[in-house]
Amino acid sequence: MLRALLFDMDGVLVDSEDLSITIGMEYFATKGKKLSKKDFMPHIGTGMKDFFSGTAADHHIEGWSLEEADAFSRREYEAKVPKVGIAMDGAARILESARRSGLLVAICSSAPKWKVDVNIRALGFEPSFFDLVVTGEDIRRNKPHGDIYALALAKLGVDSRDALVFEDSYGGIKAGIDAGARTVGLATSIDAATAAEAGADVVISDIGAIPPFSSADELESFLFFPGDVERRVRYGVNMINPLEKRLPESVIIEKAIKKAAKARENAHAPYSHFKVGAAVVSAATGRIYSGCNVENSSYGGTICAERNAITSAVSEEGRLGIDLLVVVSDDDPPAPPCALCLQVIAEFSKEDTRVVLVDVNGKRTEYLFRDLLPHPFIMPALR
C-alpha cells in the first residue's frame, strides 16, 4: 500500500540545475578556468561537495576550496532565485494532491540545507509543510548510495515497498533503487533512455506530467497502469480495463468448457491417471486460454491444469485479469483447484470471479473465487 512520496529537489520540484551550473561556471571563472555546462553534468544530483570537487578534479583546477565555493554559491543563489523563478510547472499541485490524499511527503536532496530551504520557499511552501526534509548534511554517503532514502524511510516509519521515489539523475535513480523503493525517473536532467537504463520503474517527462489525484491508488494507476483510470478494475495485483462488448455469459461459459474439455484430453497423467483440463477467460480481451495437467516422475515438478492455462494467458497478454475459470475433471462432485492453484489464481482474480467446476458428464458446480479462498495472500505493496 502506497504511504509515502519521497522527492529529490533539484530537477524534480525546482528547475534549478541550470542556475546551479551557471553559478559553478562563475565560481571557477574566478579561478581562471572557463567551463561549459557539460563539464558539470557527471556530477549533477550527487551533492555540493562532488559537484565542485568532482568537476575540479576532472579539469585539474587548483587554488579553490569547498568552503569558498559553498559561500559563493549561497550568496549568488539566494540573490538570483527570486529573479528567475525556479518552481517546476505542476510541482505545487502534485505536493498538494499528495497532502489531500493522506500521503506522507518528504524531501530527500543531496544539496546543503540552506539550498533546500531556499528551494522550498521558491515553491511557495515552508519546510513545515513536509513530513520530513533530509539533506546531504544528514548522511555520510550521498547518491548513488541509497542512504538518504533509507534514512528518510526509517524516520517516517515506512517500509520501502510502500514508498515512491521521484528522481531526475542517474545516481539519484540508483539511490532510490538501492533503498528498495519503486523509483520514478524524470527526463528533465537526463533523457528517458538513460533513466530507464538506470533502472527506473517508470519514466515520465517531468513532474507536471502527473495530473491532480485524490488517492494513492489514483496516482499508482496513472504511473504504472496508463490508460482509462476510471474504468480500471483490480484483478488480484493487476488493474484491468474490462472488455465492454462481450458475448452473452452463457455462450462464454459453454465455449470455455469446450476448450477445457479438449485440453483435458491431452493431459499427461501417467502416475495418477487423473486428467484435468482448465480454461480462463481474460477480462481485458475475452480470449479463452486453456491448459491441462502435466505430471512428472518427480512429483513436485507436476503442473496443474489451472496454472498451465494461466501461464498461457500471461505469456500472451502480460497483465492478466481472470473473468471466469473453468475446470473439467472426471470426479463427482467436480474437483476444485488445489490450494497451490488457488493462490496462483488469487494473483489475477477478483473476489467475485466465477469458478465453474464440471465433470465429464456435464455436471456443474459454481463458486465465486472468495468462496474457495476467502483470504488469499497478496503482496502488501500490490494490494
PDB file of C-alpha atoms in Angstrom, residues 41-305:
ATOM      1  CA  MET A  41      26.768  17.109 -15.865  1.00  0.00           C
ATOM      2  CA  PRO A  42      28.544  13.993 -14.500  1.00  0.00           C
ATOM      3  CA  HIS A  43      28.232  15.464 -11.005  1.00  0.00           C
ATOM      4  CA  ILE A  44      24.612  16.628 -11.071  1.00  0.00           C
ATOM      5  CA  GLY A  45      22.493  15.226  -8.239  1.00  0.00           C
ATOM      6  CA  THR A  46      25.373  13.930  -6.120  1.00  0.00           C
ATOM      7  CA  GLY A  47      25.671  16.805  -3.647  1.00  0.00           C
ATOM      8  CA  MET A  48      27.505  20.108  -3.376  1.00  0.00           C
ATOM      9  CA  LYS A  49      30.829  18.514  -2.455  1.00  0.00           C
ATOM     10  CA  ASP A  50      31.026  16.279  -5.516  1.00  0.00           C
ATOM     11  CA  PHE A  51      29.528  18.995  -7.722  1.00  0.00           C
ATOM     12  CA  PHE A  52      32.589  21.157  -7.117  1.00  0.00           C
ATOM     13  CA  SER A  53      35.330  18.686  -6.180  1.00  0.00           C
ATOM     14  CA  GLY A  54      34.444  16.217  -8.933  1.00  0.00           C
ATOM     15  CA  THR A  55      34.391  18.946 -11.572  1.00  0.00           C
ATOM     16  CA  ALA A  56      37.645  20.428 -10.263  1.00  0.00           C
ATOM     17  CA  ALA A  57      39.332  17.016 -10.354  1.00  0.00           C
ATOM     18  CA  ASP A  58      38.100  16.359 -13.899  1.00  0.00           C
ATOM     19  CA  HIS A  59      39.682  19.601 -15.133  1.00  0.00           C
ATOM     20  CA  HIS A  60      42.712  19.787 -12.823  1.00  0.00           C
ATOM     21  CA  ILE A  61      41.613  23.036 -11.173  1.00  0.00           C
ATOM     22  CA  GLU A  62      43.698  24.188  -8.223  1.00  0.00           C
ATOM     23  CA  GLY A  63      43.506  27.057  -5.751  1.00  0.00           C
ATOM     24  CA  TRP A  64      39.888  26.568  -4.793  1.00  0.00           C
ATOM     25  CA  SER A  65      38.209  25.388  -1.581  1.00  0.00           C
ATOM     26  CA  LEU A  66      34.847  23.814  -0.826  1.00  0.00           C
ATOM     27  CA  GLU A  67      34.114  26.381   1.891  1.00  0.00           C
ATOM     28  CA  GLU A  68      34.770  29.238  -0.512  1.00  0.00           C
ATOM     29  CA  ALA A  69      32.711  27.599  -3.278  1.00  0.00           C
ATOM     30  CA  ASP A  70      29.813  26.974  -0.892  1.00  0.00           C
ATOM     31  CA  ALA A  71      29.802  30.566   0.336  1.00  0.00           C
ATOM     32  CA  PHE A  72      29.975  31.888  -3.257  1.00  0.00           C
ATOM     33  CA  SER A  73      27.126  29.590  -4.317  1.00  0.00           C
ATOM     34  CA  ARG A  74      24.909  30.531  -1.395  1.00  0.00           C
ATOM     35  CA  ARG A  75      25.355  34.256  -1.954  1.00  0.00           C
ATOM     36  CA  GLU A  76      24.692  34.079  -5.695  1.00  0.00           C
ATOM     37  CA  TYR A  77      21.886  31.518  -5.460  1.00  0.00           C
ATOM     38  CA  GLU A  78      19.885  33.413  -2.837  1.00  0.00           C
ATOM     39  CA  ALA A  79      20.242  36.591  -4.890  1.00  0.00           C
ATOM     40  CA  LYS A  80      19.268  35.056  -8.251  1.00  0.00           C
ATOM     41  CA  VAL A  81      16.432  32.647  -7.348  1.00  0.00           C
ATOM     42  CA  PRO A  82      13.795  35.365  -6.759  1.00  0.00           C
ATOM     43  CA  LYS A  83      14.618  36.886 -10.144  1.00  0.00           C
ATOM     44  CA  VAL A  84      14.469  33.749 -12.317  1.00  0.00           C
ATOM     45  CA  GLY A  85      11.658  31.686 -10.755  1.00  0.00           C
ATOM     46  CA  ILE A  86      12.604  28.036 -10.488  1.00  0.00           C
ATOM     47  CA  ALA A  87       9.437  26.128  -9.493  1.00  0.00           C
ATOM     48  CA  MET A  88       8.679  23.274 -11.893  1.00  0.00           C
ATOM     49  CA  ASP A  89       5.263  23.513 -13.555  1.00  0.00           C
ATOM     50  CA  GLY A  90       2.880  21.303 -11.613  1.00  0.00           C
ATOM     51  CA  ALA A  91       5.175  20.791  -8.619  1.00  0.00           C
ATOM     52  CA  ALA A  92       2.978  22.635  -6.119  1.00  0.00           C
ATOM     53  CA  ARG A  93      -0.121  20.921  -7.486  1.00  0.00           C
ATOM     54  CA  ILE A  94       1.382  17.464  -7.009  1.00  0.00           C
ATOM     55  CA  LEU A  95       2.512  18.230  -3.461  1.00  0.00           C
ATOM     56  CA  GLU A  96      -0.954  19.490  -2.561  1.00  0.00           C
ATOM     57  CA  SER A  97      -2.566  16.425  -4.180  1.00  0.00           C
ATOM     58  CA  ALA A  98      -0.318  14.204  -2.077  1.00  0.00           C
ATOM     59  CA  ARG A  99      -1.382  16.032   1.065  1.00  0.00           C
ATOM     60  CA  ARG A 100      -5.095  15.712   0.224  1.00  0.00           C
ATOM     61  CA  SER A 101      -4.575  12.011  -0.454  1.00  0.00           C
ATOM     62  CA  GLY A 102      -3.190  11.460   3.047  1.00  0.00           C
ATOM     63  CA  LEU A 103       0.265  10.510   1.821  1.00  0.00           C
ATOM     64  CA  LEU A 104       3.434  11.314   3.733  1.00  0.00           C
ATOM     65  CA  VAL A 105       5.640  13.729   1.802  1.00  0.00           C
ATOM     66  CA  ALA A 106       9.416  14.059   2.210  1.00  0.00           C
ATOM     67  CA  ILE A 107      12.233  15.964   0.535  1.00  0.00           C
ATOM     68  CA  CYS A 108      15.450  13.949   0.085  1.00  0.00           C
ATOM     69  CA  SER A 109      18.005  16.242  -1.526  1.00  0.00           C
ATOM     70  CA  SER A 110      21.772  15.879  -1.749  1.00  0.00           C
ATOM     71  CA  ALA A 111      22.049  19.662  -1.585  1.00  0.00           C
ATOM     72  CA  PRO A 112      23.028  21.520   1.609  1.00  0.00           C
ATOM     73  CA  LYS A 113      20.224  22.539   3.946  1.00  0.00           C
ATOM     74  CA  TRP A 114      20.409  26.241   3.073  1.00  0.00           C
ATOM     75  CA  LYS A 115      19.777  25.497  -0.594  1.00  0.00           C
ATOM     76  CA  VAL A 116      16.904  23.116   0.144  1.00  0.00           C
ATOM     77  CA  ASP A 117      15.241  25.759   2.326  1.00  0.00           C
ATOM     78  CA  VAL A 118      15.580  28.361  -0.447  1.00  0.00           C
ATOM     79  CA  ASN A 119      14.093  25.930  -2.966  1.00  0.00           C
ATOM     80  CA  ILE A 120      11.161  25.008  -0.718  1.00  0.00           C
ATOM     81  CA  ARG A 121      10.252  28.664  -0.338  1.00  0.00           C
ATOM     82  CA  ALA A 122      10.636  29.157  -4.100  1.00  0.00           C
ATOM     83  CA  LEU A 123       7.865  26.555  -4.447  1.00  0.00           C
ATOM     84  CA  GLY A 124       5.632  28.649  -2.216  1.00  0.00           C
ATOM     85  CA  PHE A 125       5.861  26.442   0.881  1.00  0.00           C
ATOM     86  CA  GLU A 126       7.513  26.452   4.274  1.00  0.00           C
ATOM     87  CA  PRO A 127       9.691  23.495   5.377  1.00  0.00           C
ATOM     88  CA  SER A 128       6.971  22.646   7.939  1.00  0.00           C
ATOM     89  CA  PHE A 129       4.663  21.673   5.054  1.00  0.00           C
ATOM     90  CA  PHE A 130       6.690  18.469   4.647  1.00  0.00           C
ATOM     91  CA  ASP A 131       6.654  15.499   6.982  1.00  0.00           C
ATOM     92  CA  LEU A 132      10.425  15.259   6.663  1.00  0.00           C
ATOM     93  CA  VAL A 133      13.312  17.073   4.990  1.00  0.00           C
ATOM     94  CA  VAL A 134      16.596  15.190   4.634  1.00  0.00           C
ATOM     95  CA  THR A 135      19.653  16.833   3.052  1.00  0.00           C
ATOM     96  CA  GLY A 136      23.195  15.927   2.129  1.00  0.00           C
ATOM     97  CA  GLU A 137      24.278  17.185   5.548  1.00  0.00           C
ATOM     98  CA  ASP A 138      22.391  14.343   7.252  1.00  0.00           C
ATOM     99  CA  ILE A 139      24.299  11.464   5.668  1.00  0.00           C
ATOM    100  CA  ARG A 140      27.869  10.323   5.051  1.00  0.00           C
ATOM    101  CA  ARG A 141      27.378   8.597   1.716  1.00  0.00           C
ATOM    102  CA  ASN A 142      25.490  10.551  -0.881  1.00  0.00           C
ATOM    103  CA  LYS A 143      23.739   9.324  -4.007  1.00  0.00           C
ATOM    104  CA  PRO A 144      24.095   6.919  -5.810  1.00  0.00           C
ATOM    105  CA  HIS A 145      24.099   5.166  -2.430  1.00  0.00           C
ATOM    106  CA  GLY A 146      20.601   4.767  -1.042  1.00  0.00           C
ATOM    107  CA  ASP A 147      21.435   6.135   2.416  1.00  0.00           C
ATOM    108  CA  ILE A 148      19.399   9.324   2.107  1.00  0.00           C
ATOM    109  CA  TYR A 149      16.250   7.422   1.183  1.00  0.00           C
ATOM    110  CA  ALA A 150      16.871   4.661   3.711  1.00  0.00           C
ATOM    111  CA  LEU A 151      17.213   7.324   6.424  1.00  0.00           C
ATOM    112  CA  ALA A 152      14.000   9.036   5.324  1.00  0.00           C
ATOM    113  CA  LEU A 153      12.066   5.764   5.324  1.00  0.00           C
ATOM    114  CA  ALA A 154      13.353   4.898   8.778  1.00  0.00           C
ATOM    115  CA  LYS A 155      12.380   8.320  10.159  1.00  0.00           C
ATOM    116  CA  LEU A 156       8.935   8.121   8.573  1.00  0.00           C
ATOM    117  CA  GLY A 157       8.417   4.545   9.734  1.00  0.00           C
ATOM    118  CA  VAL A 158       7.531   3.419   6.212  1.00  0.00           C
ATOM    119  CA  ASP A 159       8.536   0.163   4.501  1.00  0.00           C
ATOM    120  CA  SER A 160      10.442   0.751   1.263  1.00  0.00           C
ATOM    121  CA  ARG A 161       7.773  -1.184  -0.654  1.00  0.00           C
ATOM    122  CA  ASP A 162       5.208   1.402   0.433  1.00  0.00           C
ATOM    123  CA  ALA A 163       7.096   4.407  -0.957  1.00  0.00           C
ATOM    124  CA  LEU A 164       7.715   6.081  -4.309  1.00  0.00           C
ATOM    125  CA  VAL A 165      10.948   7.957  -5.042  1.00  0.00           C
ATOM    126  CA  PHE A 166      10.991  10.733  -7.664  1.00  0.00           C
ATOM    127  CA  GLU A 167      14.423  11.331  -9.202  1.00  0.00           C
ATOM    128  CA  ASP A 168      15.911  13.063 -12.231  1.00  0.00           C
ATOM    129  CA  SER A 169      19.541  11.858 -12.263  1.00  0.00           C
ATOM    130  CA  TYR A 170      21.239   8.556 -12.965  1.00  0.00           C
ATOM    131  CA  GLY A 171      22.785   8.461  -9.488  1.00  0.00           C
ATOM    132  CA  GLY A 172      19.535   9.505  -7.833  1.00  0.00           C
ATOM    133  CA  ILE A 173      17.581   6.726  -9.531  1.00  0.00           C
ATOM    134  CA  LYS A 174      20.246   4.253  -8.421  1.00  0.00           C
ATOM    135  CA  ALA A 175      19.886   5.601  -4.869  1.00  0.00           C
ATOM    136  CA  GLY A 176      16.134   5.047  -4.838  1.00  0.00           C
ATOM    137  CA  ILE A 177      16.575   1.503  -6.107  1.00  0.00           C
ATOM    138  CA  ASP A 178      19.374   0.882  -3.588  1.00  0.00           C
ATOM    139  CA  ALA A 179      16.939   1.835  -0.803  1.00  0.00           C
ATOM    140  CA  GLY A 180      14.438  -0.728  -2.091  1.00  0.00           C
ATOM    141  CA  ALA A 181      11.770   1.732  -3.239  1.00  0.00           C
ATOM    142  CA  ARG A 182       9.953   1.930  -6.533  1.00  0.00           C
ATOM    143  CA  THR A 183      11.539   4.803  -8.396  1.00  0.00           C
ATOM    144  CA  VAL A 184      10.011   7.226 -10.891  1.00  0.00           C
ATOM    145  CA  GLY A 185      12.567   8.656 -13.321  1.00  0.00           C
ATOM    146  CA  LEU A 186      12.027  12.167 -14.680  1.00  0.00           C
ATOM    147  CA  ALA A 187      13.550  13.047 -18.047  1.00  0.00           C
ATOM    148  CA  THR A 188      14.497  16.585 -17.043  1.00  0.00           C
ATOM    149  CA  SER A 189      18.240  16.396 -16.384  1.00  0.00           C
ATOM    150  CA  ILE A 190      18.772  13.127 -18.262  1.00  0.00           C
ATOM    151  CA  ASP A 191      16.938  11.624 -21.213  1.00  0.00           C
ATOM    152  CA  ALA A 192      14.324   8.903 -20.885  1.00  0.00           C
ATOM    153  CA  ALA A 193      16.672   6.191 -22.187  1.00  0.00           C
ATOM    154  CA  THR A 194      19.248   6.987 -19.506  1.00  0.00           C
ATOM    155  CA  ALA A 195      16.575   6.981 -16.806  1.00  0.00           C
ATOM    156  CA  ALA A 196      15.396   3.577 -17.982  1.00  0.00           C
ATOM    157  CA  GLU A 197      18.971   2.307 -18.148  1.00  0.00           C
ATOM    158  CA  ALA A 198      19.459   3.403 -14.531  1.00  0.00           C
ATOM    159  CA  GLY A 199      16.595   1.085 -13.604  1.00  0.00           C
ATOM    160  CA  ALA A 200      13.646   3.449 -13.043  1.00  0.00           C
ATOM    161  CA  ASP A 201      10.400   1.525 -12.632  1.00  0.00           C
ATOM    162  CA  VAL A 202       8.625   4.103 -14.770  1.00  0.00           C
ATOM    163  CA  VAL A 203       9.845   7.168 -16.696  1.00  0.00           C
ATOM    164  CA  ILE A 204       7.862  10.381 -17.203  1.00  0.00           C
ATOM    165  CA  SER A 205       8.815  13.651 -18.863  1.00  0.00           C
ATOM    166  CA  ASP A 206       8.577  15.844 -15.745  1.00  0.00           C
ATOM    167  CA  ILE A 207       6.581  16.261 -12.541  1.00  0.00           C
ATOM    168  CA  GLY A 208       3.940  18.313 -14.361  1.00  0.00           C
ATOM    169  CA  ALA A 209       3.008  15.253 -16.433  1.00  0.00           C
ATOM    170  CA  ILE A 210       1.218  13.848 -13.386  1.00  0.00           C
ATOM    171  CA  PRO A 211      -2.417  15.020 -13.269  1.00  0.00           C
ATOM    172  CA  PRO A 212      -4.100  16.007  -9.978  1.00  0.00           C
ATOM    173  CA  PHE A 213      -5.032  12.950  -7.928  1.00  0.00           C
ATOM    174  CA  SER A 214      -7.189  12.362  -4.860  1.00  0.00           C
ATOM    175  CA  SER A 215      -5.904   8.990  -3.665  1.00  0.00           C
ATOM    176  CA  ALA A 216      -2.786   6.841  -3.616  1.00  0.00           C
ATOM    177  CA  ASP A 217      -4.493   4.313  -5.914  1.00  0.00           C
ATOM    178  CA  GLU A 218      -5.202   7.013  -8.479  1.00  0.00           C
ATOM    179  CA  LEU A 219      -1.554   8.097  -8.516  1.00  0.00           C
ATOM    180  CA  GLU A 220      -0.330   4.499  -8.852  1.00  0.00           C
ATOM    181  CA  SER A 221      -2.825   3.847 -11.632  1.00  0.00           C
ATOM    182  CA  PHE A 222      -1.548   6.814 -13.627  1.00  0.00           C
ATOM    183  CA  LEU A 223       2.123   5.926 -13.170  1.00  0.00           C
ATOM    184  CA  PHE A 224       2.048   2.161 -13.528  1.00  0.00           C
ATOM    185  CA  PHE A 225      -1.167   1.353 -15.416  1.00  0.00           C
ATOM    186  CA  PRO A 226      -1.595   4.018 -18.108  1.00  0.00           C
ATOM    187  CA  GLY A 227      -4.966   4.249 -19.813  1.00  0.00           C
ATOM    188  CA  ASP A 228      -8.518   4.974 -18.719  1.00  0.00           C
ATOM    189  CA  VAL A 229      -8.178   5.226 -14.937  1.00  0.00           C
ATOM    190  CA  GLU A 230     -11.891   5.410 -14.212  1.00  0.00           C
ATOM    191  CA  ARG A 231     -12.681   2.071 -15.890  1.00  0.00           C
ATOM    192  CA  ARG A 232      -9.916   0.059 -14.298  1.00  0.00           C
ATOM    193  CA  VAL A 233     -10.858  -2.837 -12.035  1.00  0.00           C
ATOM    194  CA  ARG A 234      -8.424  -4.619  -9.735  1.00  0.00           C
ATOM    195  CA  TYR A 235      -7.941  -8.312 -10.503  1.00  0.00           C
ATOM    196  CA  GLY A 236      -5.569  -9.610  -7.832  1.00  0.00           C
ATOM    197  CA  VAL A 237      -2.451  -7.477  -8.295  1.00  0.00           C
ATOM    198  CA  ASN A 238      -3.389  -6.078 -11.712  1.00  0.00           C
ATOM    199  CA  MET A 239      -5.545  -3.141 -12.768  1.00  0.00           C
ATOM    200  CA  ILE A 240      -7.533  -4.125 -15.867  1.00  0.00           C
ATOM    201  CA  ASN A 241      -9.854  -2.311 -18.263  1.00  0.00           C
ATOM    202  CA  PRO A 242     -12.610  -4.934 -18.671  1.00  0.00           C
ATOM    203  CA  LEU A 243     -13.886  -5.621 -22.177  1.00  0.00           C
ATOM    204  CA  GLU A 244     -17.134  -3.712 -22.723  1.00  0.00           C
ATOM    205  CA  LYS A 245     -18.688  -5.635 -25.613  1.00  0.00           C
ATOM    206  CA  ARG A 246     -18.911  -9.284 -24.661  1.00  0.00           C
ATOM    207  CA  LEU A 247     -20.735 -12.392 -25.755  1.00  0.00           C
ATOM    208  CA  PRO A 248     -23.597 -13.499 -23.501  1.00  0.00           C
ATOM    209  CA  GLU A 249     -22.311 -15.139 -20.298  1.00  0.00           C
ATOM    210  CA  SER A 250     -23.938 -18.478 -21.162  1.00  0.00           C
ATOM    211  CA  VAL A 251     -22.113 -18.568 -24.501  1.00  0.00           C
ATOM    212  CA  ILE A 252     -18.769 -17.717 -22.902  1.00  0.00           C
ATOM    213  CA  ILE A 253     -19.162 -20.499 -20.321  1.00  0.00           C
ATOM    214  CA  GLU A 254     -20.000 -23.094 -22.988  1.00  0.00           C
ATOM    215  CA  LYS A 255     -17.000 -22.078 -25.080  1.00  0.00           C
ATOM    216  CA  ALA A 256     -14.696 -22.224 -22.055  1.00  0.00           C
ATOM    217  CA  ILE A 257     -15.997 -25.658 -21.051  1.00  0.00           C
ATOM    218  CA  LYS A 258     -15.353 -26.998 -24.559  1.00  0.00           C
ATOM    219  CA  LYS A 259     -11.788 -25.665 -24.573  1.00  0.00           C
ATOM    220  CA  ALA A 260     -11.089 -27.056 -21.086  1.00  0.00           C
ATOM    221  CA  ALA A 261     -12.521 -30.464 -22.035  1.00  0.00           C
ATOM    222  CA  LYS A 262     -10.407 -30.587 -25.181  1.00  0.00           C
ATOM    223  CA  ALA A 263      -7.270 -29.640 -23.242  1.00  0.00           C
ATOM    224  CA  ARG A 264      -8.063 -32.395 -20.717  1.00  0.00           C
ATOM    225  CA  GLU A 265      -7.762 -34.993 -23.464  1.00  0.00           C
ATOM    226  CA  ASN A 266      -4.091 -34.038 -23.858  1.00  0.00           C
ATOM    227  CA  ALA A 267      -3.249 -34.269 -20.159  1.00  0.00           C
ATOM    228  CA  HIS A 268      -0.027 -36.063 -19.255  1.00  0.00           C
ATOM    229  CA  ALA A 269      -1.074 -38.097 -16.187  1.00  0.00           C
ATOM    230  CA  PRO A 270       0.719 -41.469 -16.296  1.00  0.00           C
ATOM    231  CA  TYR A 271       1.044 -41.635 -12.493  1.00  0.00           C
ATOM    232  CA  SER A 272      -2.308 -40.537 -11.075  1.00  0.00           C
ATOM    233  CA  HIS A 273      -4.358 -41.239 -14.245  1.00  0.00           C
ATOM    234  CA  PHE A 274      -6.423 -38.231 -13.150  1.00  0.00           C
ATOM    235  CA  LYS A 275      -6.775 -35.932 -16.141  1.00  0.00           C
ATOM    236  CA  VAL A 276      -7.802 -32.319 -15.720  1.00  0.00           C
ATOM    237  CA  GLY A 277      -8.460 -29.524 -18.179  1.00  0.00           C
ATOM    238  CA  ALA A 278      -8.899 -25.840 -17.393  1.00  0.00           C
ATOM    239  CA  ALA A 279      -9.735 -22.615 -19.188  1.00  0.00           C
ATOM    240  CA  VAL A 280      -9.502 -18.977 -18.146  1.00  0.00           C
ATOM    241  CA  VAL A 281     -11.344 -16.082 -19.784  1.00  0.00           C
ATOM    242  CA  SER A 282      -9.403 -12.818 -19.990  1.00  0.00           C
ATOM    243  CA  ALA A 283     -11.315  -9.844 -18.594  1.00  0.00           C
ATOM    244  CA  ALA A 284      -9.461  -7.449 -20.909  1.00  0.00           C
ATOM    245  CA  THR A 285      -9.836  -9.278 -24.226  1.00  0.00           C
ATOM    246  CA  GLY A 286     -12.464 -12.002 -23.767  1.00  0.00           C
ATOM    247  CA  ARG A 287      -9.992 -14.548 -25.117  1.00  0.00           C
ATOM    248  CA  ILE A 288     -10.054 -18.068 -23.697  1.00  0.00           C
ATOM    249  CA  TYR A 289      -6.821 -19.813 -22.753  1.00  0.00           C
ATOM    250  CA  SER A 290      -6.711 -23.496 -21.890  1.00  0.00           C
ATOM    251  CA  GLY A 291      -4.327 -25.899 -20.178  1.00  0.00           C
ATOM    252  CA  CYS A 292      -4.047 -29.449 -18.907  1.00  0.00           C
ATOM    253  CA  ASN A 293      -2.202 -31.093 -16.034  1.00  0.00           C
ATOM    254  CA  VAL A 294       1.339 -32.262 -16.819  1.00  0.00           C
ATOM    255  CA  GLU A 295       2.681 -34.748 -14.269  1.00  0.00           C
ATOM    256  CA  ASN A 296       6.309 -35.586 -13.641  1.00  0.00           C
ATOM    257  CA  SER A 297       8.107 -38.591 -12.206  1.00  0.00           C
ATOM    258  CA  SER A 298       9.439 -36.134  -9.646  1.00  0.00           C
ATOM    259  CA  TYR A 299       6.015 -35.313  -8.232  1.00  0.00           C
ATOM    260  CA  GLY A 300       6.991 -31.776  -7.239  1.00  0.00           C
ATOM    261  CA  GLY A 301       7.512 -30.986 -10.914  1.00  0.00           C
ATOM    262  CA  THR A 302       3.854 -31.563 -11.729  1.00  0.00           C
ATOM    263  CA  ILE A 303       1.965 -28.592 -13.183  1.00  0.00           C
ATOM    264  CA  CYS A 304      -1.787 -28.368 -12.677  1.00  0.00           C
ATOM    265  CA  ALA A 305      -4.197 -27.550 -15.500  1.00  0.00           C
TER     266      ALA A 305
END
